[in-house]
Amino acid sequence: MNNSVTNTARLLGAGLRALLVLTLVTGVIYPLVVTGIAQGLFSGRANGSEITADGRVVGSTLIGQSYNLPLKKGQETPDADLKWFQGRPANGLGSNSLNTRYKLILSGATNLSADSKVLVGQVRDAKAAVVKDNSVPGHTVRPSDVPADAVTSSGSGLDPDISPAYAALQVHRVAARNGLPAARVDKLVEDHTTGRALGFIGEPRVNVLELNIALKDLVAQH
């Protein structure tokens, strides 16, 4: 009996020591090493790919933002602030009913099929709005000029980028709204266009937040 109790105690002691060692290695040392490597080699990505402006964090390169006017009395959907470049539509995002003080950004797609009447109606209305908003005196946008990303949301609804074609389509409107020469704004888009990774992966893109930060600086200098 005593030997059995002694063996059991030894096994429990060995198991406890193994648990403590594994907890220390996998729960403390390993996370600290990985975090240290990430901070040392990829600090920007490890910290959320933050974008700073005027000495403070204003967003992330990975998440799109909306540029809207304040809601008017009785208005449920805000109007776009057309002095800024606009991102893709954010259709399909879920509503946050748990935390109404901090309006959390929720990711989600429309889950509508390509032949859905609802989706077709959304695209038709979005195209009409893009044509109307971006047609300014001396420059008329045609429906055929509107690229797909201007009227459809991404799978997440939080796409931070737009195509160079959609950015270029907005140049004359942004220039007119901010009292800038269209050529200056067009150069701004060109400077903030990122090509395909390694020359063949993905599509050329323009980060809307970074572009609008540069636009703000340009307006301040003008």
Tab-separated table of C-alpha atoms in Angstrom:
chain	number	residue	atom	x	y	z
A	1	MET	CA	0.000	0.000	0.000
A	2	ASN	CA	2.777	2.412	0.941
A	3	ASN	CA	4.623	1.689	-2.311
A	4	SER	CA	1.451	2.329	-4.297
A	5	VAL	CA	0.890	5.652	-2.558
A	6	THR	CA	4.528	6.593	-3.062
A	7	ASN	CA	4.420	5.767	-6.782
A	8	THR	CA	1.211	7.729	-7.196
A	9	ALA	CA	2.768	10.727	-5.462
A	10	ARG	CA	5.828	10.503	-7.704
A	11	LEU	CA	3.669	10.333	-10.827
A	12	LEU	CA	1.631	13.328	-9.689
A	13	GLY	CA	4.800	15.253	-8.921
A	14	ALA	CA	6.283	14.417	-12.324
A	15	GLY	CA	3.049	15.403	-14.053
A	16	LEU	CA	2.923	18.677	-12.175
A	17	ARG	CA	6.527	19.471	-13.083
A	18	ALA	CA	5.814	18.659	-16.743
A	19	LEU	CA	2.746	20.883	-16.663
A	20	LEU	CA	4.720	23.773	-15.178
A	21	VAL	CA	7.550	23.378	-17.710
A	22	LEU	CA	5.180	23.172	-20.679
A	23	THR	CA	3.187	26.154	-19.391
A	24	LEU	CA	6.379	28.175	-19.059
A	25	VAL	CA	7.699	27.188	-22.482
A	26	THR	CA	4.500	27.351	-24.552
A	27	GLY	CA	2.587	29.940	-22.544
A	28	VAL	CA	5.342	32.417	-21.690
A	29	ILE	CA	8.667	31.921	-23.452
A	30	TYR	CA	7.336	31.011	-26.915
A	31	PRO	CA	4.810	33.903	-27.114
A	32	LEU	CA	7.472	36.367	-25.947
A	33	VAL	CA	9.958	35.118	-28.555
A	34	VAL	CA	7.392	35.256	-31.381
A	35	THR	CA	6.201	38.708	-30.287
A	36	GLY	CA	9.789	39.941	-30.101
A	37	ILE	CA	10.610	38.655	-33.577
A	38	ALA	CA	7.412	40.164	-34.990
A	39	GLN	CA	8.089	43.537	-33.378
A	40	GLY	CA	11.702	43.503	-34.504
A	41	LEU	CA	11.192	42.421	-38.112
A	42	PHE	CA	7.575	43.363	-38.909
A	43	SER	CA	6.617	46.019	-36.359
A	44	GLY	CA	4.208	47.794	-38.707
A	45	ARG	CA	2.223	44.666	-39.502
A	46	ALA	CA	2.404	43.378	-35.927
A	47	ASN	CA	0.813	46.595	-34.670
A	48	GLY	CA	-2.077	46.587	-37.133
A	49	SER	CA	-0.545	48.313	-40.185
A	50	GLU	CA	-1.379	51.695	-38.679
A	51	ILE	CA	-1.484	54.918	-40.678
A	52	THR	CA	-0.524	58.133	-38.900
A	53	ALA	CA	-1.283	61.734	-39.783
A	54	ASP	CA	-0.645	64.906	-37.799
A	55	GLY	CA	1.151	62.861	-35.183
A	56	ARG	CA	-1.685	60.454	-34.391
A	57	VAL	CA	-3.034	57.148	-35.639
A	58	VAL	CA	-5.926	57.710	-38.053
A	59	GLY	CA	-6.543	54.210	-39.352
A	60	SER	CA	-5.091	51.070	-40.837
A	61	THR	CA	-3.971	50.251	-44.356
A	62	LEU	CA	-6.078	47.089	-44.073
A	63	ILE	CA	-9.510	48.566	-43.283
A	64	GLY	CA	-11.521	50.987	-45.391
A	65	GLN	CA	-13.154	54.075	-43.924
A	66	SER	CA	-16.228	56.043	-44.890
A	67	TYR	CA	-16.099	59.720	-45.794
A	68	ASN	CA	-19.576	61.010	-45.096
A	69	LEU	CA	-21.252	64.242	-44.046
A	70	PRO	CA	-22.895	64.449	-40.600
A	71	LEU	CA	-26.446	63.138	-40.512
A	72	LYS	CA	-29.131	65.741	-41.011
A	73	LYS	CA	-32.234	65.821	-38.852
A	74	GLY	CA	-34.452	62.875	-39.744
A	75	GLN	CA	-31.813	61.381	-42.052
A	76	GLU	CA	-30.901	57.719	-41.594
A	77	THR	CA	-28.264	57.296	-44.292
A	78	PRO	CA	-25.519	59.941	-44.472
A	79	ASP	CA	-24.542	61.613	-47.735
A	80	ALA	CA	-21.029	61.136	-49.041
A	81	ASP	CA	-18.632	64.022	-48.413
A	82	LEU	CA	-17.672	64.596	-52.019
A	83	LYS	CA	-14.562	66.634	-51.340
A	84	TRP	CA	-12.844	63.334	-50.517
A	85	PHE	CA	-12.086	60.280	-52.615
A	86	GLN	CA	-14.687	57.630	-51.891
A	87	GLY	CA	-14.029	53.948	-51.315
A	88	ARG	CA	-16.059	50.974	-52.423
A	89	PRO	CA	-19.680	50.521	-51.301
A	90	ALA	CA	-20.031	48.753	-47.943
A	91	ASN	CA	-23.191	46.807	-48.669
A	92	GLY	CA	-23.747	43.699	-46.606
A	93	LEU	CA	-22.223	44.865	-43.335
A	94	GLY	CA	-24.059	43.589	-40.303
A	95	SER	CA	-25.554	45.885	-37.695
A	96	ASN	CA	-24.105	46.127	-34.203
A	97	SER	CA	-26.808	45.728	-31.587
A	98	LEU	CA	-24.616	44.844	-28.599
A	99	ASN	CA	-22.472	47.932	-28.268
A	100	THR	CA	-24.280	51.030	-29.438
A	101	ARG	CA	-21.898	53.476	-27.799
A	102	TYR	CA	-18.919	52.324	-29.801
A	103	LYS	CA	-20.154	51.539	-33.287
A	104	LEU	CA	-17.981	48.571	-34.105
A	105	ILE	CA	-17.034	47.909	-37.714
A	106	LEU	CA	-18.524	44.592	-38.781
A	107	SER	CA	-17.305	42.596	-41.732
A	108	GLY	CA	-19.735	40.916	-44.096
A	109	ALA	CA	-20.801	40.375	-47.677
A	110	THR	CA	-24.230	40.732	-49.279
A	111	ASN	CA	-24.512	36.994	-50.004
A	112	LEU	CA	-26.690	37.959	-52.969
A	113	SER	CA	-26.445	35.949	-56.190
A	114	ALA	CA	-25.393	37.585	-59.438
A	115	ASP	CA	-28.976	37.454	-60.757
A	116	SER	CA	-30.519	38.829	-57.546
A	117	LYS	CA	-32.956	41.661	-58.283
A	118	VAL	CA	-31.854	43.332	-55.063
A	119	LEU	CA	-28.191	43.246	-56.106
A	120	VAL	CA	-28.996	44.415	-59.637
A	121	GLY	CA	-30.974	47.318	-58.162
A	122	GLN	CA	-28.117	48.244	-55.811
A	123	VAL	CA	-25.607	48.246	-58.644
A	124	ARG	CA	-27.908	50.275	-60.906
A	125	ASP	CA	-28.532	52.886	-58.207
A	126	ALA	CA	-24.852	53.029	-57.268
A	127	LYS	CA	-23.836	53.559	-60.914
A	128	ALA	CA	-26.336	56.382	-61.315
A	129	ALA	CA	-24.992	58.031	-58.147
A	130	VAL	CA	-21.370	57.702	-59.312
A	131	VAL	CA	-22.224	59.267	-62.670
A	132	LYS	CA	-24.164	62.120	-61.044
A	133	ASP	CA	-21.656	62.869	-58.278
A	134	ASN	CA	-18.571	62.831	-60.498
A	135	SER	CA	-19.960	64.783	-63.439
A	136	VAL	CA	-18.802	68.361	-62.994
A	137	PRO	CA	-18.821	71.362	-65.343
A	138	GLY	CA	-16.492	70.583	-68.223
A	139	HIS	CA	-16.292	66.878	-67.407
A	140	THR	CA	-19.101	64.378	-67.835
A	141	VAL	CA	-18.892	60.804	-66.603
A	142	ARG	CA	-20.643	58.183	-68.726
A	143	PRO	CA	-22.125	54.986	-67.316
A	144	SER	CA	-19.602	53.021	-69.368
A	145	ASP	CA	-16.799	54.826	-67.517
A	146	VAL	CA	-17.811	53.379	-64.138
A	147	PRO	CA	-15.601	50.433	-63.057
A	148	ALA	CA	-17.013	47.453	-61.181
A	149	ASP	CA	-15.425	48.302	-57.829
A	150	ALA	CA	-17.253	51.645	-57.781
A	151	VAL	CA	-20.632	49.931	-57.549
A	152	THR	CA	-19.962	46.638	-55.734
A	153	SER	CA	-18.714	45.876	-52.255
A	154	SER	CA	-15.890	43.464	-51.512
A	155	GLY	CA	-16.375	40.156	-49.733
A	156	SER	CA	-15.559	41.764	-46.383
A	157	GLY	CA	-17.185	45.115	-47.077
A	158	LEU	CA	-14.080	46.734	-45.593
A	159	ASP	CA	-11.805	46.939	-48.643
A	160	PRO	CA	-9.326	49.799	-48.072
A	161	ASP	CA	-8.342	50.043	-51.739
A	162	ILE	CA	-9.950	51.060	-55.007
A	163	SER	CA	-8.824	50.524	-58.567
A	164	PRO	CA	-6.774	53.229	-60.318
A	165	ALA	CA	-9.701	53.543	-62.747
A	166	TYR	CA	-12.146	54.420	-59.948
A	167	ALA	CA	-9.656	56.845	-58.416
A	168	ALA	CA	-9.125	58.521	-61.802
A	169	LEU	CA	-12.885	58.798	-62.320
A	170	GLN	CA	-13.118	60.868	-59.112
A	171	VAL	CA	-10.268	63.267	-59.936
A	172	HIS	CA	-12.297	66.063	-61.547
A	173	ARG	CA	-14.935	66.062	-58.822
A	174	VAL	CA	-12.333	66.127	-56.025
A	175	ALA	CA	-10.401	68.870	-57.814
A	176	ALA	CA	-13.520	70.990	-58.277
A	177	ARG	CA	-14.688	70.538	-54.677
A	178	ASN	CA	-11.288	71.532	-53.280
A	179	GLY	CA	-10.405	74.288	-55.741
A	180	LEU	CA	-7.421	72.380	-57.099
A	181	PRO	CA	-6.153	71.882	-60.653
A	182	ALA	CA	-7.249	68.500	-61.964
A	183	ALA	CA	-3.689	67.796	-63.111
A	184	ARG	CA	-2.409	68.110	-59.515
A	185	VAL	CA	-5.032	65.712	-58.202
A	186	ASP	CA	-4.378	63.293	-61.057
A	187	LYS	CA	-0.671	63.304	-60.155
A	188	LEU	CA	-1.645	62.585	-56.558
A	189	VAL	CA	-3.504	59.466	-57.679
A	190	GLU	CA	-0.570	58.383	-59.817
A	191	ASP	CA	1.848	58.788	-56.903
A	192	HIS	CA	-0.351	56.675	-54.623
A	193	THR	CA	-1.010	53.843	-57.045
A	194	THR	CA	0.560	50.544	-56.006
A	195	GLY	CA	1.346	48.040	-58.737
A	196	ARG	CA	1.085	44.259	-58.713
A	197	ALA	CA	3.207	42.481	-56.113
A	198	LEU	CA	6.365	41.106	-57.776
A	199	GLY	CA	4.971	42.463	-61.022
A	200	PHE	CA	2.314	39.794	-61.507
A	201	ILE	CA	0.421	39.094	-58.248
A	202	GLY	CA	-2.871	40.884	-57.629
A	203	GLU	CA	-4.109	44.072	-59.281
A	204	PRO	CA	-2.927	47.696	-59.180
A	205	ARG	CA	-4.649	49.546	-56.349
A	206	VAL	CA	-4.964	52.853	-54.524
A	207	ASN	CA	-5.326	53.025	-50.741
A	208	VAL	CA	-8.141	55.532	-50.151
A	209	LEU	CA	-7.074	56.629	-46.661
A	210	GLU	CA	-3.486	57.286	-47.694
A	211	LEU	CA	-4.708	59.138	-50.778
A	212	ASN	CA	-7.045	61.347	-48.754
A	213	ILE	CA	-4.303	62.167	-46.247
A	214	ALA	CA	-2.133	63.309	-49.149
A	215	LEU	CA	-5.095	65.265	-50.537
A	216	LYS	CA	-5.548	67.048	-47.222
A	217	ASP	CA	-1.873	68.061	-47.265
A	218	LEU	CA	-2.180	69.275	-50.855
A	219	VAL	CA	-5.231	71.407	-50.014
A	220	ALA	CA	-3.360	72.941	-47.058
A	221	GLN	CA	-0.467	73.879	-49.349
A	222	HIS	CA	-2.621	75.292	-52.113
